[in-house]
Structures are given as C-alpha cells and as structure tokens.
Coordinates of C-alpha atoms in Angstrom, one line a residue:
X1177 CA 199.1 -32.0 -32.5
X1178 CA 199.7 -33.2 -28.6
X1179 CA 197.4 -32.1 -25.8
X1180 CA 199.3 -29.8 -24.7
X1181 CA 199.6 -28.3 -28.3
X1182 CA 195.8 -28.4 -28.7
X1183 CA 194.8 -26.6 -25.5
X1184 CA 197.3 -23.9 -26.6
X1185 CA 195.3 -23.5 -30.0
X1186 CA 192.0 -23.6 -28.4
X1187 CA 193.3 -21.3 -25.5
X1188 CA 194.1 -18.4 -27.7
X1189 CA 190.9 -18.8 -29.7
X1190 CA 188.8 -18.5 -26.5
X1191 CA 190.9 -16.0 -24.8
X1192 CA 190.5 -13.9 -27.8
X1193 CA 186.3 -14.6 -28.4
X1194 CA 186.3 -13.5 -24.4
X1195 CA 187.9 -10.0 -25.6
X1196 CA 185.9 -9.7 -28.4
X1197 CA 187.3 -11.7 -30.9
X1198 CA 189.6 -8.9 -32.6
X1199 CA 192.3 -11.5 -33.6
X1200 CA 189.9 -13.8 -35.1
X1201 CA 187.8 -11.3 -37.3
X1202 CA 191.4 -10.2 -38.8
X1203 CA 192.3 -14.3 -39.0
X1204 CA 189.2 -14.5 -40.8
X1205 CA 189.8 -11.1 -43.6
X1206 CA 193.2 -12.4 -44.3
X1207 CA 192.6 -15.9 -45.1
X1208 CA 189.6 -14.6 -47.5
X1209 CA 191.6 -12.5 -49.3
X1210 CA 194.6 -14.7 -49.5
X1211 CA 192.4 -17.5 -51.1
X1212 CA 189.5 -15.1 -52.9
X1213 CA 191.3 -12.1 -53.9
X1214 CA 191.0 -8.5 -52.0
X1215 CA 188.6 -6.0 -53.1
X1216 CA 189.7 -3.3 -54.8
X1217 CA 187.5 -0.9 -53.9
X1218 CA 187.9 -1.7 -50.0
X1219 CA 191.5 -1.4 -50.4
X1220 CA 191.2 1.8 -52.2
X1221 CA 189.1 3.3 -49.6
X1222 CA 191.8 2.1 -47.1
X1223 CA 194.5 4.0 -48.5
X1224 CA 192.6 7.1 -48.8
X1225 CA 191.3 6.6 -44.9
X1226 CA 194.9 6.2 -44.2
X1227 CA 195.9 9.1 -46.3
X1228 CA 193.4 11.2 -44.4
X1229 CA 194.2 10.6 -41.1
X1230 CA 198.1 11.0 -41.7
X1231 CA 197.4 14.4 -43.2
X1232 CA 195.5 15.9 -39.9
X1233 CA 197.3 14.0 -37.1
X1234 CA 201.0 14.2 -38.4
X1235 CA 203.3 16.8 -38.8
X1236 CA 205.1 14.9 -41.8
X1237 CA 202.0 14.9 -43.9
X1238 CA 199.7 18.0 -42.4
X1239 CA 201.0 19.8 -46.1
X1240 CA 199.5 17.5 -48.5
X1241 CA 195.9 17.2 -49.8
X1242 CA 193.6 14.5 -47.2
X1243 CA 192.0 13.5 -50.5
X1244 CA 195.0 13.3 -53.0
X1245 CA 196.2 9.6 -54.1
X1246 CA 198.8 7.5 -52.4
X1247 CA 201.3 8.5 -55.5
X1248 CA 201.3 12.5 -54.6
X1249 CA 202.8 10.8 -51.4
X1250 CA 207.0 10.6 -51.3
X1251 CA 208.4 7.7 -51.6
X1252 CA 210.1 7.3 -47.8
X1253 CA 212.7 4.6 -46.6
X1254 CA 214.3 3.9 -43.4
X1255 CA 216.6 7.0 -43.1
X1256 CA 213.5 9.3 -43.6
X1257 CA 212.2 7.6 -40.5
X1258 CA 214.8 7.8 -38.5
X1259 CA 215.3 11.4 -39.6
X1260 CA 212.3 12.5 -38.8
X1261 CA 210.9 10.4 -36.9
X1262 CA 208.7 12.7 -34.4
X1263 CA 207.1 13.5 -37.1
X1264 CA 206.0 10.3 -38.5
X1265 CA 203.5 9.8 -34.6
X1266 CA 199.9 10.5 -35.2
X1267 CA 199.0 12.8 -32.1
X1268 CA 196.2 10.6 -32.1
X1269 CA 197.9 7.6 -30.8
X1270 CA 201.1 9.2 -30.0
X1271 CA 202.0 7.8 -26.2
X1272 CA 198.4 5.1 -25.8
X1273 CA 198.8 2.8 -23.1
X1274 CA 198.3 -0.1 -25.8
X1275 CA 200.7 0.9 -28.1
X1276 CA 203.8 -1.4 -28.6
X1277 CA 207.5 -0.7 -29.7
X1278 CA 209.5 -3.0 -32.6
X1279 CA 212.8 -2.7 -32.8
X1280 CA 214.7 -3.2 -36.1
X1281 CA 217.8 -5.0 -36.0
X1282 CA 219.9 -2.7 -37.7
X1283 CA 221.6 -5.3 -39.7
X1284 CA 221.7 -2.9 -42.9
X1285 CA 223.3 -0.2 -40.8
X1286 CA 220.0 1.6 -39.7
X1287 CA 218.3 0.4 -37.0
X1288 CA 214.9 1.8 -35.8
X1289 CA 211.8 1.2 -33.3
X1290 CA 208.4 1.1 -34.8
X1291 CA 205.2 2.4 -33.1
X1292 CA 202.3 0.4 -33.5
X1293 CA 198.5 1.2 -32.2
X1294 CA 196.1 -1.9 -31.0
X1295 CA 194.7 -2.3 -33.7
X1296 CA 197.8 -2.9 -36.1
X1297 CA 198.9 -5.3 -33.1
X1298 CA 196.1 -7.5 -33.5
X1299 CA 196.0 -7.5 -37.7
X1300 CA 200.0 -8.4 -37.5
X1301 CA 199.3 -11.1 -34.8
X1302 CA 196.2 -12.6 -36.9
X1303 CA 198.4 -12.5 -40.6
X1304 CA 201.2 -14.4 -38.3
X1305 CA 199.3 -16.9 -37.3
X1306 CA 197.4 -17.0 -41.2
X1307 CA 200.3 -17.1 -42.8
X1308 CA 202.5 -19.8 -40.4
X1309 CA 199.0 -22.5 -40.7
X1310 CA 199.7 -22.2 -44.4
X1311 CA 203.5 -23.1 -43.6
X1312 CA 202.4 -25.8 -41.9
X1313 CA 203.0 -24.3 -38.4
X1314 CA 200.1 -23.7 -35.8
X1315 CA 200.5 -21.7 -32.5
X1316 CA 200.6 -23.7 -29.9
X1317 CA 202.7 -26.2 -31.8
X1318 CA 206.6 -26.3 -30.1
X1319 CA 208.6 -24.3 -32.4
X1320 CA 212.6 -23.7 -32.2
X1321 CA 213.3 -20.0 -33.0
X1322 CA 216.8 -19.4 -34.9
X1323 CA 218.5 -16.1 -34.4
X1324 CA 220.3 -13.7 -32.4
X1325 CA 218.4 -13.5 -29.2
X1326 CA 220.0 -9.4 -28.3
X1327 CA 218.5 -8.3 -25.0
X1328 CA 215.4 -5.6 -26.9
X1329 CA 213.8 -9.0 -28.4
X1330 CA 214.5 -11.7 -25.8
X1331 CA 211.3 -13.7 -24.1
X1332 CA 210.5 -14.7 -20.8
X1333 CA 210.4 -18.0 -19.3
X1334 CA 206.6 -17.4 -19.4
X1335 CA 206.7 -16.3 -22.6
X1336 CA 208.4 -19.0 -23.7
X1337 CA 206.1 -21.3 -21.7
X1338 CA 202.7 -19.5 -23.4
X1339 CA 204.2 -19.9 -26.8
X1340 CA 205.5 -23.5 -26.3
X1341 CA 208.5 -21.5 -28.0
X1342 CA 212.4 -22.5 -27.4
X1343 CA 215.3 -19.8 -28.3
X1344 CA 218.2 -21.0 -30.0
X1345 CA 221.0 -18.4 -31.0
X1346 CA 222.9 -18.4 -34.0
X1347 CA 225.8 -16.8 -32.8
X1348 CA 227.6 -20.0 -32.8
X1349 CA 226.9 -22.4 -35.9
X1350 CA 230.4 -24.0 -35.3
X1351 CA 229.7 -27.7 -35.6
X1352 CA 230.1 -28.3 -31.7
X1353 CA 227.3 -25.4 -31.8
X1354 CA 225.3 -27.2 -34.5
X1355 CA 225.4 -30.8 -32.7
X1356 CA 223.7 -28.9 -29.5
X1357 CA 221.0 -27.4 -32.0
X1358 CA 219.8 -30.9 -33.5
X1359 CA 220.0 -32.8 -30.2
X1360 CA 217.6 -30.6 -28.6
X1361 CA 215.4 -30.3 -31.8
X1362 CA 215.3 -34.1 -31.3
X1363 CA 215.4 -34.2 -27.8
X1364 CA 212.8 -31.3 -27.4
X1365 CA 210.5 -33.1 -30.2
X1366 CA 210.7 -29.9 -32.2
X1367 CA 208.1 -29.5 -35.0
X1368 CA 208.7 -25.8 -35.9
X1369 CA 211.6 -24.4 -37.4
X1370 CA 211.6 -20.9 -37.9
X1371 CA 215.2 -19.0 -38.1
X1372 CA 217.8 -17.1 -40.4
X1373 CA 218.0 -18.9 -43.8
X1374 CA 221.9 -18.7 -43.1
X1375 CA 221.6 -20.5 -39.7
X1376 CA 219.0 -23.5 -41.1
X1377 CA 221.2 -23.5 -44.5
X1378 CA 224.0 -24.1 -41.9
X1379 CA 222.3 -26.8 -40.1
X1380 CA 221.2 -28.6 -43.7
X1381 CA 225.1 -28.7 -44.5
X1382 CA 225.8 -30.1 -41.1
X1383 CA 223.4 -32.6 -41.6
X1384 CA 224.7 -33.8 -44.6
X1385 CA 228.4 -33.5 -43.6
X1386 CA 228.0 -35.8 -40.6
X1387 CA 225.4 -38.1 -42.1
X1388 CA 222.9 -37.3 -39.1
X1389 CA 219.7 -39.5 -39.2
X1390 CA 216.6 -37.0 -39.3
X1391 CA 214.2 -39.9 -39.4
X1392 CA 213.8 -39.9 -35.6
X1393 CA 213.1 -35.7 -35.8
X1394 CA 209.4 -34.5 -35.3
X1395 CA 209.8 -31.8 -37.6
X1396 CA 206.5 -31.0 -39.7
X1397 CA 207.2 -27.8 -40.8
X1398 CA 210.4 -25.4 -42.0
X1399 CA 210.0 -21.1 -41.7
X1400 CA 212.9 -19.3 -43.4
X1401 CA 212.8 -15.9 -42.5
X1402 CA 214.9 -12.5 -43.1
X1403 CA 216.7 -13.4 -46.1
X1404 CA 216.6 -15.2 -49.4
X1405 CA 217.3 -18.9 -49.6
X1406 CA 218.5 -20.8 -52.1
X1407 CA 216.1 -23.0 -54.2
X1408 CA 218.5 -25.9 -53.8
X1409 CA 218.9 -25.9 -50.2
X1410 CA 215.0 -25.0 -49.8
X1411 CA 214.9 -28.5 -51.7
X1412 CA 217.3 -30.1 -49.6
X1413 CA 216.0 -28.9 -46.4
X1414 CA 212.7 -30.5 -47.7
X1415 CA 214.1 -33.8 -48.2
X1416 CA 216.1 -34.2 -45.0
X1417 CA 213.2 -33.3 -42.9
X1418 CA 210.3 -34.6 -44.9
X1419 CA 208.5 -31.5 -44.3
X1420 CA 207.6 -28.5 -46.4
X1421 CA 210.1 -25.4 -46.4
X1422 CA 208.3 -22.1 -47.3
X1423 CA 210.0 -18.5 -46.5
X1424 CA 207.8 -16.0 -44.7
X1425 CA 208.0 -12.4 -46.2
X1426 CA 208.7 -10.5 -43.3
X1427 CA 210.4 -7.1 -41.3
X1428 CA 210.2 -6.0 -38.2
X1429 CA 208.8 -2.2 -39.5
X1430 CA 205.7 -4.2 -40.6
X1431 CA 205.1 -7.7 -39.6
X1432 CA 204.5 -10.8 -41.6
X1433 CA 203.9 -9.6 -45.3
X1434 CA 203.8 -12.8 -47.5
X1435 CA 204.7 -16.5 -47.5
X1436 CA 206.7 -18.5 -50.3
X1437 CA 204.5 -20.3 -52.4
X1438 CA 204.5 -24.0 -52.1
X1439 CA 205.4 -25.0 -55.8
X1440 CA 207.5 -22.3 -57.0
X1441 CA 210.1 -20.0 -55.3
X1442 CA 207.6 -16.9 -55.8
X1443 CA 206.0 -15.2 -52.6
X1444 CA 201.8 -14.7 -52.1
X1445 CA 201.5 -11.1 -49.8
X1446 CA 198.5 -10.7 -47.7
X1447 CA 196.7 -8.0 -49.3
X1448 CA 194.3 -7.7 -46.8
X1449 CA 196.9 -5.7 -44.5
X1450 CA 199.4 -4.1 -47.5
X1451 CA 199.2 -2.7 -50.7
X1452 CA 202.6 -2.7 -52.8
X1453 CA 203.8 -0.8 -55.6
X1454 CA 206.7 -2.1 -57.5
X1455 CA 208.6 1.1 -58.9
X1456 CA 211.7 1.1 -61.3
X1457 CA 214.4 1.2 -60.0
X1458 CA 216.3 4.7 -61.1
X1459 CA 213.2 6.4 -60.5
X1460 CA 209.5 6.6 -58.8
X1461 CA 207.4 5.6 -62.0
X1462 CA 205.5 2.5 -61.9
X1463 CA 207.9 -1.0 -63.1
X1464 CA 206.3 -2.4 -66.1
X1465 CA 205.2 -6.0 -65.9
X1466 CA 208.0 -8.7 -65.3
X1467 CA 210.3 -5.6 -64.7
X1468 CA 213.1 -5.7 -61.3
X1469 CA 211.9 -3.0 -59.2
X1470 CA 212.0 -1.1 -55.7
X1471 CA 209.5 -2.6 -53.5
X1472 CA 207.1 0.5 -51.9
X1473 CA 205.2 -0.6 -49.0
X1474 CA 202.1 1.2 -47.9
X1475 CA 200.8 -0.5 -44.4
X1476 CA 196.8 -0.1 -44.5
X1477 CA 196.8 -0.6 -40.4
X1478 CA 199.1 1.2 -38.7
X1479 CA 197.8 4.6 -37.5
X1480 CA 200.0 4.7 -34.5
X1481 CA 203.0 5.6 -37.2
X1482 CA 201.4 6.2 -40.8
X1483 CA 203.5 3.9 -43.3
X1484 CA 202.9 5.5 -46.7
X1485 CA 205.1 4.3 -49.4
X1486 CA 207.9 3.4 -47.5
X1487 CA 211.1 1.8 -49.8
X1488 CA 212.0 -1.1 -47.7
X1489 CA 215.4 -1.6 -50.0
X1490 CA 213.9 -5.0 -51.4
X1491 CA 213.7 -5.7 -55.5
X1492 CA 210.9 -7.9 -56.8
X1493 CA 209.1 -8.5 -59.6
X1494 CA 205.9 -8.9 -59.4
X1495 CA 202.0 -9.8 -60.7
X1496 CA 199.1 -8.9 -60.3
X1497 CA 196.0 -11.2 -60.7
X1498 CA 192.6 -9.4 -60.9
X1499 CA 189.0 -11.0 -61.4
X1500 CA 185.6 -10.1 -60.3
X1501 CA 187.0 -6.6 -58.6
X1502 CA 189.3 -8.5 -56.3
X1503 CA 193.5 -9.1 -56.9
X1504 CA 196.1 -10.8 -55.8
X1505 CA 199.9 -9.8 -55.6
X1506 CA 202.8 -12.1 -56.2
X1507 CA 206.2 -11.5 -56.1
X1508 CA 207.2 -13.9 -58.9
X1509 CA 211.2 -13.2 -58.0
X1510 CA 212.4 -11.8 -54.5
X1511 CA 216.4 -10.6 -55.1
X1512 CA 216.3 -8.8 -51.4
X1513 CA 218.9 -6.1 -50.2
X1514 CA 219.1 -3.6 -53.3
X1515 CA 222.6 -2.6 -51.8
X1516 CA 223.3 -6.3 -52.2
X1517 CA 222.6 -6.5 -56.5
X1518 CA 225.4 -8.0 -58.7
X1519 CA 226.0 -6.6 -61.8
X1520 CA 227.4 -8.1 -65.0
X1521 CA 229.9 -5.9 -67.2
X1522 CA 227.1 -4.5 -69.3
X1523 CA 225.6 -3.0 -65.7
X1524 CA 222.7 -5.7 -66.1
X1525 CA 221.6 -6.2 -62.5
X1526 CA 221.8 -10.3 -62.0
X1527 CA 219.6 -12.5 -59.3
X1528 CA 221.6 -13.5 -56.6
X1529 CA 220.3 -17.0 -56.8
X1530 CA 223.0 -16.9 -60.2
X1531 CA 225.8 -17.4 -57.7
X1532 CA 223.9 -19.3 -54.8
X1533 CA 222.7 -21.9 -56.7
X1534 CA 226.2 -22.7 -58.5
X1535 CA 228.4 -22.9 -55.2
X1536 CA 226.1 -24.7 -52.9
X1537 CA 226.7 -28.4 -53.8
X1538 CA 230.5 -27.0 -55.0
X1539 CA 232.7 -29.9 -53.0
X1540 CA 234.6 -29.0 -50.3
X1541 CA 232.9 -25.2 -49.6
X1542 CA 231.6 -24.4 -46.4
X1543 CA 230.8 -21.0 -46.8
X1544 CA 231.1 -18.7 -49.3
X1545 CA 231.2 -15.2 -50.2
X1546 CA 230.8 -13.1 -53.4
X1547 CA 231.7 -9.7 -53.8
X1548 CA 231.8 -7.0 -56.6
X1549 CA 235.0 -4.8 -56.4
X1550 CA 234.2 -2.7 -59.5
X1551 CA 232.3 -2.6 -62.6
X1552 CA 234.0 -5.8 -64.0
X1553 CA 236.4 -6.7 -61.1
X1554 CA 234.7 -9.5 -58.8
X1555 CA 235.9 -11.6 -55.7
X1556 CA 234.7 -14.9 -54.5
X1557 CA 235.9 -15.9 -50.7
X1558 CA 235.9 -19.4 -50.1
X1559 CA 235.9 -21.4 -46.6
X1560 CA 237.0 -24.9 -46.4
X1561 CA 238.8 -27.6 -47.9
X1562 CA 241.2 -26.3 -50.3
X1563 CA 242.2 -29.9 -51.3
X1564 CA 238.4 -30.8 -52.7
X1565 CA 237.6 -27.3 -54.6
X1566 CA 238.0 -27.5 -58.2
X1567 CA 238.7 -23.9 -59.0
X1568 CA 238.4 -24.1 -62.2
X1569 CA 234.6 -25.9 -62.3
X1570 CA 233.8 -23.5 -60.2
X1571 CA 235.3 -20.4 -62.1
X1572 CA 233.3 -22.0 -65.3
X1573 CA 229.8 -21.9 -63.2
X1574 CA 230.1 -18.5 -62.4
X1575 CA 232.0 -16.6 -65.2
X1576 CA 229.7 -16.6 -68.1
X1577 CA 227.2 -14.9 -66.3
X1578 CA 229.6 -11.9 -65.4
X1579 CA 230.5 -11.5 -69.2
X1580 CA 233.8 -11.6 -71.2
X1581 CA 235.5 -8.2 -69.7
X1582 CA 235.0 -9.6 -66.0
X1583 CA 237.9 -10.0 -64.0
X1584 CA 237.2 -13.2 -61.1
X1585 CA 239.4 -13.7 -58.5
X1586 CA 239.2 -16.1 -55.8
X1587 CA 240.7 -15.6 -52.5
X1588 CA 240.6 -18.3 -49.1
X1589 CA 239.9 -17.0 -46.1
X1590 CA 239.5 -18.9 -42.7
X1591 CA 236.0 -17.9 -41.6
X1592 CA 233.5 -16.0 -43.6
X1593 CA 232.3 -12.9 -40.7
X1594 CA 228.4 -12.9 -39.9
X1595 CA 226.9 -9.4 -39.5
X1596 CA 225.6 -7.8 -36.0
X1597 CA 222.7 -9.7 -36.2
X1598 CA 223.9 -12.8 -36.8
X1599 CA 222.7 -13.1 -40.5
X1600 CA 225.9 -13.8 -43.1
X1601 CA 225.7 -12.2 -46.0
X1602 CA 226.4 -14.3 -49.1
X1603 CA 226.5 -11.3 -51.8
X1604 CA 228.2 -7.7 -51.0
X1605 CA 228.5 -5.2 -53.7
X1606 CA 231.5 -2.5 -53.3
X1607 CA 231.2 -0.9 -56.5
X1608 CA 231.2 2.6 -55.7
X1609 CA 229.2 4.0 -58.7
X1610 CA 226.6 1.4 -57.7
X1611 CA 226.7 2.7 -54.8
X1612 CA 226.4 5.8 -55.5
X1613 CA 223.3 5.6 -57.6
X1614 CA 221.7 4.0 -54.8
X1615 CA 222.7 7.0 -52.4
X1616 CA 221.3 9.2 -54.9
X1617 CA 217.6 8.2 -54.7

C-alpha cells in the first residue's frame, strides 16, 4: 500500500478506537467466525433476542409468541415490505437521529428503502471491510466503483476523497466508453475493482478484443458484485489482471453477506451477522442437502427494521459444516434471480452457468441473451458479427441440455437493452406457468 493508502487504513482504525472501537469489535466477531466457525448457541440466542424485540416493538409481529422459533415466523420477501412497510419500524428506533436509509435499486421491479439502527451500521461497515481484505481489497486502498451512479447513491467529492474511491458509470460500456474506463484505471493507478459483473465482463471482452496490455495496470484485486459471473470470465479476468477475482454476496436490504471462495465458485456467508435457511422451492419446508432452494435470510442486527426470514428471490444450495458447537454455511451453487431459472422440457430447473459458460468464448458474440418463451420453446439473441458465429456449434452447445422436445430459435438483434440499473440480464424466463408458480408463493 502507498502512504497515502496507509494513513487511510490507520486513520479509520484510530478514528474508530477514539469512538469506542464499535467497528473494530465487530471486525474482530466476523473474522473469528469466518475462520473458527460461529457458535450455535450464541446465534440461537440471537434469533430469539431478535424474535423478542420484533414481537413487542412492531406492529407486524406484536401477534406471535416472543419466545416461539424463527420457523413460526412467515416467510416475507420484498413486496411484503413494501406492503406493509410501517409496520415492519420498531417504535423503538423508529425516527433515531443515527439511523440511516438504503435504497434498493429496483432492478427486479420493486424497489425499497431500508432502515437501519447504529448498531446494524457499524456490523455492515465492519463485515465490508472483513470480507473486501479477504478479496484482496483494503480501505483506504483507491478502488474504481462500477455502476449506475442514480442521484439516491451518489458520493461527494469528500466522500470520494475519504474513501480514496473514484465513480465510474456503466451506462455507457460502448467501446469509446470502455477505452475511457481502462485509461483512467491506468492512469488513476487503480488497484480495486468493484462493479456489475456485466460491466467488468464487458471490460474483460474489451480487453481481449483490442489486445490492450494490462501489464502496466496496478490492479491487485477484482469485486464482482450484484450478479452471477461466469466461471470462465472469473478465470479470464484473473489472468488479464494477475489478480484474484472473488464475487461479494451482497444487497442493499442487508449489506455484504458472503464472499466467493477462492478455489471454487462456491460463496462463505458471514455467520456472525446472518443466519440462512435454504427452503424448497414450492414450499416453506427445509431443502434437503445438495437440494436448489429459496434462500430465507434472517438479519441478526437490524432492530431498526426486524428482518425475519425474508425471501430475497435468490436459489442456492448449500452446506453446512459443524464441529465443536460452531458451523459454517456455504453456498456450494448460487443460480441468483428465481424469476430468472431455465427450465429443460421435463420442468428440471437448470444453472444458468449451462448457457453462460457455452457462449462466452462463442466467436464473434458480443452479447448475448437467452430466453424461455414456453415450456419447450426457447430464444437465444445474439449481438455481433454474424459472419464469425457458427450457428450450428453453437445450437449443439446448448441444445442437449434443453432436451429432445425443445424448440431453439436464434434471433440477431442490434444491441442487447441493460435494465434501469444498468445491470444486463443474460437469462429471462417468460414462461407464464413458471411464472405463475412463482406468483403463487
């Protein structure tokens, strides 16, 4: 790290010993249970802490037992919040002074603003900073940030000054917009990238499309964040940069959840500050072991706005390690967006990755976009250079996993359309009776 970089590290520590050392103490409880295991019984008792004060402070819960168990609890998800939201605040915190506002993005169609109490603040702060040292990033360190910079999450120049941070948007990723990006990540000596896996796929393909020489780049450390990457362009990334490329598990609702583990495509989550349940996916029994389910998030800090079981819309499957009376929680496959499965003929739900990984080194694609029509009918946009595509090699990649009754048809289109946020979705599924299930959760 530079000087500069340093005295930002050791500024924030001291800053934070001066108010008591909040930050640090929480630093200190995540990285123990990331590397030791949680404790069962603590987390236990923080649920039903949690449990207690949602039942006498909000109007959502004041009906349920203080001392039943987290699965008595509904299962919530976004719309219930936004639906109810009053009474989601704890009259407890409802209007502190120290209380802070997160605003969703809204890029599934929902968006929302978050209440969360002091306390909460400084746990999501310390499992941000955690979780981006074992990425390889440190605060202080300068760090471009990739995404839609809308007016509710924009910095200030002091802001930006404090966090050594600069703002690049990813409204533009035309090339003359990806040249711009790379000359000030060299010019800037950038060693953080953190941004949309879309935009820093975008930049990879760039790279390799024009040949650009990375060896003069400062770049020690890669942050994917908001949506699932590709294993192939994680490994690509990796290799042009020389740098490690792990994906942060991450919302706005909560904070920083997880990190991608370093050998495998699998995610740790920081049970320290969440406890998951993984439940099937027609229903609100527990998944069985290597099963796809709904992810069901129960935040363990924030008292501001109780998060009890909330249904995020993610699928995982996950594991469980326990020893000695402490766990730890992977998420051995992330598929993301549950309104964003694929399913084969036989209504087998199928990984994304199944299509990413088959078109990304496809010659002459630039972007891409898969869609299923109907139970057996599917579409595959294609951006680029009609003259390189080999339809047919690529028809042969993807078909067998769709089965022998599914219909493929590939259609050319001039520009694949990014959503609000600036995040472009690689895999849509229109199938209204999958669709419809979903609805009917």
């Amino acid at each position: 790290m530079s000087f500069d970089e340093k005295l930002r590290w050791f500024g924030f520590w001291t800053l934070d010993k001066l108010r008591g050392a909040p930050v640090r103490r929480y630093y200190d409880q995540i990285r123990s249970g990331f590397y030791g295991g949680t404790s069962l019984a603590e987390t236990e008792e923080k649920i039903r802490k949690l449990i207690r004060h949602a039942v006498q402070t909000t109007e959502f819960y004041k009906d349920y037992d203080p001392e039943g168990g987290l699965s008595e609890l509904p299962v919530v998800n976004k719309d219930t919040f936004r639906d109810q939201y009053d009474a989601f605040l704890s009259s407890v915190h409802k209007g502190a002074p120290d209380n802070r506002i997160m605003c969703t993005s809204g890029s599934t169609g929902t968006p929302l603003s978050m209440v969360q109490n002091r306390d909460k603040i400084c746990h999501n702060t310390a499992g941000g900073i955690f979780l981006g040292a074992v990425g390889g990033y440190y605060i202080g360190m300068k760090e471009a940030f990739i995404r839609v910079w809308v007016n509710n999450v924009k910095k200030s120049r002091l802001s930006l000054l404090m966090e050594n941070m600069i703002m690049m948007d990813s409204s533009n990723m035309d090339d003359e917009g990806l040249a711009r990006m790379l000359n000030t990540i060299r010019g800037k000596r950038v060693k953080c990238l953190v941004g949309y896996s879309s935009a820093l796929q975008e930049i990879s393909r760039y790279i390799s499309d024009h040949q650009v020489d990375t060896s003069k780049f400062r770049v020690k450390s890669i942050i994917p964040i908001s949506e699932a990457m590709a294993p192939d362009f994680r490994k690509k990334l990796q290799k042009q940069f020389g740098c490690p490329v792990r994906a942060w598990y991450s919302n706005e609702e909560n904070g920083i959840m997880g990190i991608q583990n370093k050998e495998d495509e699998g995610y740790q989550i920081d049970t320290e500050s969440y406890y998951y349940e993984i439940l099937k996916m027609d229903s609100d029994e527990p998944a069985a072991p290597g099963e796809l389910g709904r992810i069901v998030i129960t935040d363990l800090y924030n008292y501001a706005f109780p998060i009890l079981r909330y249904d995020n819309g993610d699928t995982a499957v996950a594991s469980r390690k326990v020893k000695n009376g402490k766990y730890k929680l992977y998420l051995t496959e992330l598929y993301g967006r549950r309104s964003d499965l694929i399913y084969d003929c036989d209504g087998k739900a199928l990984t994304p990755y199944i299509i990413t990984n088959n078109m990304w080194d496809v010659r002459g694609v630039k972007q891409f976009r898969f869609i299923q029509e109907d139970l057996m009918k599917y579409t595959l946009w294609l951006n680029g250079d009609r003259e390189q595509m080999n339809l047919e090699d690529i028809t042969q990649r993807i078909s067998p996993y769709l089965g022998e009754r599914a219909e493929l048809s590939i259609e050319f289109v001039d520009e694949i359309p990014v959503l609000q946020s600036g995040k472009r979705k690689y895999i849509e599924n229109r199938c209204e009776e999958y669709q419809d299930r979903k609805g009917s959760r």
